[in-house]
Short mmCIF file of C-alpha atoms in Angstrom, two decimals:
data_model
loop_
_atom_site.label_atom_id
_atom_site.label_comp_id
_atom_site.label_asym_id
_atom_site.label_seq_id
_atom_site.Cartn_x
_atom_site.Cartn_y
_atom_site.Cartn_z
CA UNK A 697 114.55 145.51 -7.45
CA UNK A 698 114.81 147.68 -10.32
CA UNK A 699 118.57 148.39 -11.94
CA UNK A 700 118.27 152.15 -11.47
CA UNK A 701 121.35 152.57 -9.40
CA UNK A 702 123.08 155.51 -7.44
CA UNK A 703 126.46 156.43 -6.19
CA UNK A 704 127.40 157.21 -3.16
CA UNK A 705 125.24 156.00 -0.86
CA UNK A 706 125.66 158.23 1.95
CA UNK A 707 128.14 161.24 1.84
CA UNK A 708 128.58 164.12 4.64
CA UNK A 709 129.41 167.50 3.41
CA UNK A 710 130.05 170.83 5.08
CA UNK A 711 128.04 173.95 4.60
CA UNK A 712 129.00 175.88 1.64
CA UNK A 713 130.26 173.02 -0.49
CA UNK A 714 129.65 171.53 -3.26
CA UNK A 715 128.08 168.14 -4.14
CA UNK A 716 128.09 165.80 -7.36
CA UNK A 717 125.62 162.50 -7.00
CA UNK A 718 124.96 159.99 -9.96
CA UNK A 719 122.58 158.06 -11.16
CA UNK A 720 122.81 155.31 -13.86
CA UNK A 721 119.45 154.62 -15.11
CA UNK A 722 117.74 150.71 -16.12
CA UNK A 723 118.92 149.75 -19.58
CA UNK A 724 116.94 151.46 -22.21
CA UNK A 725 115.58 154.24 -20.43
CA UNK A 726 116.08 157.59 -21.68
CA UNK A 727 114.45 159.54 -19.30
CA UNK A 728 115.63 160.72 -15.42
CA UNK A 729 113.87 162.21 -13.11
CA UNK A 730 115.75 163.88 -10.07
CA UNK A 731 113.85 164.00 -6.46
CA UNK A 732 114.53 165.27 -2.88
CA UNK A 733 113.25 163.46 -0.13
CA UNK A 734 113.62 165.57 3.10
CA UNK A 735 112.78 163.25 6.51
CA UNK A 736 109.14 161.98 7.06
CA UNK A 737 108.12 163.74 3.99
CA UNK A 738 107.39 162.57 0.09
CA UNK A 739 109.77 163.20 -2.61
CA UNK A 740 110.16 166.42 -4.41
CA UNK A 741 110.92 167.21 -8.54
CA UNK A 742 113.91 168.84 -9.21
CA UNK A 743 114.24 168.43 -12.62
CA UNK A 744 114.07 165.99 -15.33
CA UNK A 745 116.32 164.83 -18.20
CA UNK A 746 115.45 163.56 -21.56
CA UNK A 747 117.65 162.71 -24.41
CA UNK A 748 120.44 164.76 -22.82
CA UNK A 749 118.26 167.89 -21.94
CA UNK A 750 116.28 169.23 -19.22
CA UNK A 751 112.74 168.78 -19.52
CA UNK A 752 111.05 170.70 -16.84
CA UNK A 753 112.12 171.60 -13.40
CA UNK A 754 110.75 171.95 -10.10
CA UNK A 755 110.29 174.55 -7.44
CA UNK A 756 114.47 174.28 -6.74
CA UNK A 757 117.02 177.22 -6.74
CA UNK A 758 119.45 177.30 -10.02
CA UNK A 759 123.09 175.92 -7.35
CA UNK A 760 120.92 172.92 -8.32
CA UNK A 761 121.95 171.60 -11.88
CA UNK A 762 122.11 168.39 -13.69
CA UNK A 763 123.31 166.73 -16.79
CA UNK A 764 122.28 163.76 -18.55
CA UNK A 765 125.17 161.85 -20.48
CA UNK A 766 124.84 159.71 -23.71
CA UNK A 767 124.02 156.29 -22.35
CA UNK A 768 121.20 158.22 -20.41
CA UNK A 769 123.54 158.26 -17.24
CA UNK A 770 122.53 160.97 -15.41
CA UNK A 771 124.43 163.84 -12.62
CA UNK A 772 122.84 166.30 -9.77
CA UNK A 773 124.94 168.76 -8.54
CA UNK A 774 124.35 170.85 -5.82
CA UNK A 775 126.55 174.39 -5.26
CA UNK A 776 126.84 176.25 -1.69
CA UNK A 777 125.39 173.80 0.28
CA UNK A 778 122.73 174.13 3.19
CA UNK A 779 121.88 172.86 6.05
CA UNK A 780 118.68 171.98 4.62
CA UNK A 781 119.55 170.22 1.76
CA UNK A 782 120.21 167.44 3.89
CA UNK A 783 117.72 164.77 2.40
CA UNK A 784 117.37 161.26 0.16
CA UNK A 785 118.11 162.61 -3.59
CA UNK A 786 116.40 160.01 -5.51
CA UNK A 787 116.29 160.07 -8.91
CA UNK A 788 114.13 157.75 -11.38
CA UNK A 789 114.32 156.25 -14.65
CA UNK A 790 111.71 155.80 -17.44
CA UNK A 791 110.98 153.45 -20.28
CA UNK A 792 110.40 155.09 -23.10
CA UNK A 793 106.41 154.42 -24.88
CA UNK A 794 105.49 153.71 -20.93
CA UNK A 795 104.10 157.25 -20.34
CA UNK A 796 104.93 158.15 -16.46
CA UNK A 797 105.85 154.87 -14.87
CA UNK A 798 109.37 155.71 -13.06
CA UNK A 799 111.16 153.60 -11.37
CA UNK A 800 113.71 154.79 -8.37
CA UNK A 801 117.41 153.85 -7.26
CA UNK A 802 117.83 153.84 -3.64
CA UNK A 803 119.02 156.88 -3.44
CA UNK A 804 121.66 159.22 -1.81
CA UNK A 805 121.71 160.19 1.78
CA UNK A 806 122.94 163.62 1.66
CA UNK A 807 123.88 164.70 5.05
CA UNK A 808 124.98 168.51 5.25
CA UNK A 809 126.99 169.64 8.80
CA UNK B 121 99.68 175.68 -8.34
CA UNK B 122 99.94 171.56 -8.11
CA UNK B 123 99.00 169.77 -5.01
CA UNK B 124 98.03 166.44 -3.50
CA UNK B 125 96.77 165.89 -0.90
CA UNK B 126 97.05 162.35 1.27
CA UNK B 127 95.17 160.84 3.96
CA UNK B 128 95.65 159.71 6.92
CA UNK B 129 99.17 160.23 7.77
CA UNK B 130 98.80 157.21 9.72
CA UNK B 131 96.81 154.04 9.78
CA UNK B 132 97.22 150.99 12.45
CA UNK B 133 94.85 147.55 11.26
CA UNK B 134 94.89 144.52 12.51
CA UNK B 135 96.05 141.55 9.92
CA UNK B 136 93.58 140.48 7.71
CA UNK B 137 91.69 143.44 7.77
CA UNK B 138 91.32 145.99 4.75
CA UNK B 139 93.04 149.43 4.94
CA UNK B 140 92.36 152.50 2.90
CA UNK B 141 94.24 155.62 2.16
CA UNK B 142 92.94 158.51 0.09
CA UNK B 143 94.48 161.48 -2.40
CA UNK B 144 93.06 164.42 -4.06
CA UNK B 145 94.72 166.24 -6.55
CA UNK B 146 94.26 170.14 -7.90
CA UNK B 147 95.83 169.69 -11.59
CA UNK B 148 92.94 169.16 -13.99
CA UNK B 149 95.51 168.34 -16.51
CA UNK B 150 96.44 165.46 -13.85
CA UNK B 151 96.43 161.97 -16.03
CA UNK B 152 98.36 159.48 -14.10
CA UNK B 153 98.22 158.68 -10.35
CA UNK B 154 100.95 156.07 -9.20
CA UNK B 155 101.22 154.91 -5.83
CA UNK B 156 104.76 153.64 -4.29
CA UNK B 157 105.75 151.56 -1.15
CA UNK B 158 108.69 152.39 1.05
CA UNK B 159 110.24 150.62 3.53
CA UNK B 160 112.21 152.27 6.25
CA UNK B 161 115.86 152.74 4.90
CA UNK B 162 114.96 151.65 1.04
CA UNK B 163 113.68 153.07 -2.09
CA UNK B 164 109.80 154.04 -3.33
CA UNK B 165 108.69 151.17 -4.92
CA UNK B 166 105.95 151.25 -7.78
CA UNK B 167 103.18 149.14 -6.86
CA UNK B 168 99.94 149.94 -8.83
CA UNK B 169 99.07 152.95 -11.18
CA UNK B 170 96.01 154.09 -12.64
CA UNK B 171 95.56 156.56 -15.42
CA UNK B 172 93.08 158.78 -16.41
CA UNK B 173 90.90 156.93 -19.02
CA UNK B 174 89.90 154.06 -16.26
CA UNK B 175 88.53 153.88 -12.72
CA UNK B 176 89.52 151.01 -11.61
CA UNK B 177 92.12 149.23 -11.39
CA UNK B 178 93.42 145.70 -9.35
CA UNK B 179 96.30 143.47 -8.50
CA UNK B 180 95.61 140.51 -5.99
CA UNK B 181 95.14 142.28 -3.05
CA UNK B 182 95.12 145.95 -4.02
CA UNK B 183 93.20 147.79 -5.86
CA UNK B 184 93.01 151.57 -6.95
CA UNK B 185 89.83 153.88 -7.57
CA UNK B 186 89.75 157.29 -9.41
CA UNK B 187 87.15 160.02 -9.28
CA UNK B 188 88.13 162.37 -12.21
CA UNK B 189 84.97 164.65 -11.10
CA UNK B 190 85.93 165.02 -7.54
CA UNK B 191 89.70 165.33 -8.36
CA UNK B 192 90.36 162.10 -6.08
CA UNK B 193 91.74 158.29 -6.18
CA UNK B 194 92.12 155.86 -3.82
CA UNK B 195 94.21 152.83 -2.89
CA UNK B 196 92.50 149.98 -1.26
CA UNK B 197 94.57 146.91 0.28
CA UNK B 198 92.53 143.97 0.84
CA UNK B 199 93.80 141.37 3.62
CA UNK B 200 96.90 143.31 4.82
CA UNK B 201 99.86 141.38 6.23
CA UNK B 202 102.39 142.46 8.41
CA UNK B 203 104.77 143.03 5.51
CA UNK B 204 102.10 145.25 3.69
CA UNK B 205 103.65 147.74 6.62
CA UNK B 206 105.55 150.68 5.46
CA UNK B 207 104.87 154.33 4.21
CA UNK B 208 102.69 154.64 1.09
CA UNK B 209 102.63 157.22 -1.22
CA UNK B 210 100.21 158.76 -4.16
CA UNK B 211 101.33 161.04 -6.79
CA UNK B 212 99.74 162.25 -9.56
CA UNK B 213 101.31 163.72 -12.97
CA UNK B 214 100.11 165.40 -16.07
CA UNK B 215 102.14 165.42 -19.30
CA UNK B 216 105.39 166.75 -18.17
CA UNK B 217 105.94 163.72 -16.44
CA UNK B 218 106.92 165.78 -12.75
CA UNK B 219 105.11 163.44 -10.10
CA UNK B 220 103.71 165.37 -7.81
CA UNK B 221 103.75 163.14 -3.99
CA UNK B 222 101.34 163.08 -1.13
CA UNK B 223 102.99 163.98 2.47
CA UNK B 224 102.79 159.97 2.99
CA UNK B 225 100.57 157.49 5.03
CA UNK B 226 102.53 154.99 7.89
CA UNK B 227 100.42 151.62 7.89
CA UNK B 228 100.85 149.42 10.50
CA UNK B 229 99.58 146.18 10.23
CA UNK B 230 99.71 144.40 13.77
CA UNK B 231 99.54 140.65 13.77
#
């Protein structure tokens, strides 16, 4: 197992509102990647930190926003939730000098009602 | 725009035999082509990657192949158990480090 971790592991939410999920990365990466996993499909970039700033961004609407804290730590937050942001938010840490090698938490079950 | 493209969705073999699963991928700038594991209920899990300068590369029982001409890799697992069952994934990235994910293969391995 790698020592990417998440919190929470599962969380319900109600349409309309707003979600915070975390992500510590493995010790001395600098680098997280956020992903969406929606059911029976692969994951999808959101966006990606580095050194505290975002460093390219997927195909995702701006009520999705991150931050990435000084000991690399990183936060997703979604605004005015949908129904189909219910998914697995992974998100994925990097060494640095490795190139693309990223290794995932377990992610969050975000289940919106 | 970027897109990969996996294959088959699913794939039943019978233990000991070999399976195959195959990507392409339409970024030229595409360098590095990981492929992950994932167990119902748990997280992707990095199990071989190949990048861009090589076109081959093996671990015990798997192995991965990349065509830079035709745009497509490959990853071959040789004797599959029944805990080789699971979804696999391929991905492929350029510089920006965004992976870009295949829609997923289920192997089943039946003993």
């Amino acid at each position: 197992e790698t020592g990417v971790t998440q919190s929470p592991t599962h969380l319900i939410k109600t349409r309309g509102q707003q979600v915070t999920l975390r992500c510590s990365s493995q010790s001395g990466h600098n680098t997280v990647s956020w992903y969406q996993q929606a059911l029976g499909q692969g994951p999808q970039f959101i966006f990606q930190y580095y050194r505290e700033e975002e460093n390219g961004r997927g195909n995702f609407p701006p009520r999705f926003s991150g931050l990435q804290f000084p000991n690399y730590s990183s936060e997703l937050n979604v605004n005015a939730l949908e129904l189909d942001d219910s998914a697995l938010y992974l998100c994925a840490s990097s060494l640095p000098g490795t190139g693309d090698e990223q290794y995932f938490g377990p992610g969050t079950r975000l289940t919106v009602t | 725009g970027e897109n990969v493209e996996q294959h088959p969705s699913t794939l039943s073999v019978q233990e000991g035999d070999s399976a195959v699963i195959k990507c392409t991928y339409s970024d030229s700038a595409s360098n590095y082509f990981p492929w992950y594991k994932q167990e119902l209920g748990k997280r992707p899990q990095l199990i071989i990657d190949i990048r861009s300068n090589v076109g081959e590369k093996k671990d015990q029982r798997i192995a991965v192949t990349l065509n830079k001409t035709a745009k497509h890799f490959s990853l071959h697992i040789t004797e599959t158990q029944p805990e080789d069952s699971a979804v696999y994934f391929c991905a492929g990235s350029g510089n920006t480090g965004k992976l870009i994910f295949g829609q997923g293969t289920t192997l089943q391995v039946k003993p």
